[in-house]
């Protein structure tokens, strides 16, 4: 199989990540649940990973880093934790359902929302952010990179707008963490939400968030923390405030190994390889008759994604043919990003998304180009 | 059960603070080890750092270095 669905999850993980999970499953107890060796081992692993994440994202303190199961959980905690009745929030049509659905769900609680539109290239209309700000606007939520087109969003620019108006800036880095440098201080990010199983190359079921010191986020979950057991309320101290229940210690051990791998291999090297593969694929398919590519390719400094359609063919049929005949794994349909598809006019057809990892080879890219060519011309 | 001794016990509000403290103690060579919080201090679970009362100065240095505000020091029989 030629796996080109890395925007859904990176299938190939560094061997050390797999080994770290296996080792943790042999060795670790429950973090923060006792002072015996197995529990302390888990607590140390969790804390070490917290420090690695703090350094990775330029956070001020390891206590700002919270572990969750994925970006969706992080975004739910962030969006529901900062907004209250009467507030207004701005998101974008580039956003994933992990942003849109929490925002929609808050309508019932009297929390309003507005969405920033996309231009014909699929980029957010930056000028509209300030136009949509109201007296009751509390926060801006924005993806760092579209999971449909691969377009990057200028996070620093949006962060400046948010802070000029005293708004909380929440960023969804699901498609970018691990591949693009993210410094929460330099980019003006108040809350960063990320998953561990995509660009960070960790196991599924790992993820987290950065919450700037001083930003008050109400807990979504209440439960066991291993501390303050007779306190009827969730402890108010970070990160425990947002971490009820047993953490995924085994997965976090894998994430720890993945972060060390990225630091050693080099994020720049990873990104340059992905960009090179994306460019090779783009150049190989862009001139094939009836192939239509979506998104902004004026620069290849973008997520490693090329989304396309062939004529009027249903994207699901194309993706199925790619896999059954050529062994090329892609993702068709709506990619949980309905507003992006509405903006592109692809609600009915969907798009076929090819997404690349630095573990892919040029030979695999050439096979995929050949497959698209055959499907488009036969 | 062994004979109890007078010890210096430091408590934390979160496991994360406890781990930060332990890591810094290892770096600085400050003595002691993690134990479950003695019931004489609280029944609310969690980790605490146990050391000799003579080591108070070294532990306070670690607290200052980490700017830990949510810690308490006790002397009790452990």
PDB file of C-alpha atoms in Angstrom, chain A residues 31-35 39-40 43-44 47-48 50-51 61-63 225-230 235 237-240, chain B residues 12-17 19-23 26 33-36 39 43-47 66-70:
ATOM      1  CA  UNK A  31       0.575   8.729  36.941  1.00  0.00           C
ATOM      2  CA  UNK A  32      -0.115  10.662  40.128  1.00  0.00           C
ATOM      3  CA  UNK A  33      -1.705   7.692  41.854  1.00  0.00           C
ATOM      4  CA  UNK A  34       0.831   6.756  44.496  1.00  0.00           C
ATOM      5  CA  UNK A  35       4.503   6.894  45.379  1.00  0.00           C
ATOM      6  CA  UNK A  39       3.321   5.140  39.578  1.00  0.00           C
ATOM      7  CA  UNK A  40       6.306   7.445  39.952  1.00  0.00           C
ATOM      8  CA  UNK A  43       4.420  10.537  36.714  1.00  0.00           C
ATOM      9  CA  UNK A  44       8.001  11.176  35.614  1.00  0.00           C
ATOM     10  CA  UNK A  47       6.142  15.365  33.405  1.00  0.00           C
ATOM     11  CA  UNK A  48       9.124  14.881  31.081  1.00  0.00           C
ATOM     12  CA  UNK A  50       5.103  18.102  29.508  1.00  0.00           C
ATOM     13  CA  UNK A  51       8.498  19.797  29.634  1.00  0.00           C
ATOM     14  CA  UNK A  61       5.793  26.933  32.091  1.00  0.00           C
ATOM     15  CA  UNK A  62       5.256  23.152  31.895  1.00  0.00           C
ATOM     16  CA  UNK A  63       2.072  23.664  33.929  1.00  0.00           C
ATOM     17  CA  UNK A 225      -6.830  13.698  40.012  1.00  0.00           C
ATOM     18  CA  UNK A 226      -4.797  11.796  42.610  1.00  0.00           C
ATOM     19  CA  UNK A 227      -4.638  14.958  44.726  1.00  0.00           C
ATOM     20  CA  UNK A 228      -6.993  16.938  47.006  1.00  0.00           C
ATOM     21  CA  UNK A 229      -9.378  13.965  47.202  1.00  0.00           C
ATOM     22  CA  UNK A 230     -11.655  15.549  49.816  1.00  0.00           C
ATOM     23  CA  UNK A 235      -8.633  21.471  41.825  1.00  0.00           C
ATOM     24  CA  UNK A 237      -4.353  24.559  39.788  1.00  0.00           C
ATOM     25  CA  UNK A 238      -3.113  23.893  36.270  1.00  0.00           C
ATOM     26  CA  UNK A 239      -2.688  21.458  34.650  1.00  0.00           C
ATOM     27  CA  UNK A 240      -4.696  19.284  37.095  1.00  0.00           C
TER      28      UNK A 240
ATOM     29  CA  UNK B  12       2.266  19.979  46.654  1.00  0.00           C
ATOM     30  CA  UNK B  13      -1.086  20.889  45.144  1.00  0.00           C
ATOM     31  CA  UNK B  14      -0.501  18.979  41.910  1.00  0.00           C
ATOM     32  CA  UNK B  15       1.475  15.969  40.728  1.00  0.00           C
ATOM     33  CA  UNK B  16       3.043  18.221  38.125  1.00  0.00           C
ATOM     34  CA  UNK B  17       4.527  20.455  40.838  1.00  0.00           C
ATOM     35  CA  UNK B  19       7.511  16.096  39.574  1.00  0.00           C
ATOM     36  CA  UNK B  20       9.046  19.479  38.827  1.00  0.00           C
ATOM     37  CA  UNK B  21      10.368  19.528  42.404  1.00  0.00           C
ATOM     38  CA  UNK B  22      11.772  16.006  42.210  1.00  0.00           C
ATOM     39  CA  UNK B  23      13.495  16.730  38.917  1.00  0.00           C
ATOM     40  CA  UNK B  26      17.943  15.467  41.304  1.00  0.00           C
ATOM     41  CA  UNK B  33      12.407  11.095  48.108  1.00  0.00           C
ATOM     42  CA  UNK B  34       8.749  11.058  47.125  1.00  0.00           C
ATOM     43  CA  UNK B  35       6.311   9.440  49.548  1.00  0.00           C
ATOM     44  CA  UNK B  36       2.506   9.377  49.771  1.00  0.00           C
ATOM     45  CA  UNK B  39      -2.358  11.249  56.930  1.00  0.00           C
ATOM     46  CA  UNK B  43      -6.012  12.493  53.966  1.00  0.00           C
ATOM     47  CA  UNK B  44      -6.423  13.969  50.502  1.00  0.00           C
ATOM     48  CA  UNK B  45      -3.823  11.803  48.717  1.00  0.00           C
ATOM     49  CA  UNK B  46      -1.002  13.043  46.562  1.00  0.00           C
ATOM     50  CA  UNK B  47       2.761  13.051  46.665  1.00  0.00           C
ATOM     51  CA  UNK B  66      11.112  26.844  40.710  1.00  0.00           C
ATOM     52  CA  UNK B  67       8.994  29.730  42.081  1.00  0.00           C
ATOM     53  CA  UNK B  68       6.636  27.149  43.577  1.00  0.00           C
ATOM     54  CA  UNK B  69       3.955  28.951  45.574  1.00  0.00           C
ATOM     55  CA  UNK B  70       1.602  26.100  46.430  1.00  0.00           C
TER      56      UNK B  70
END
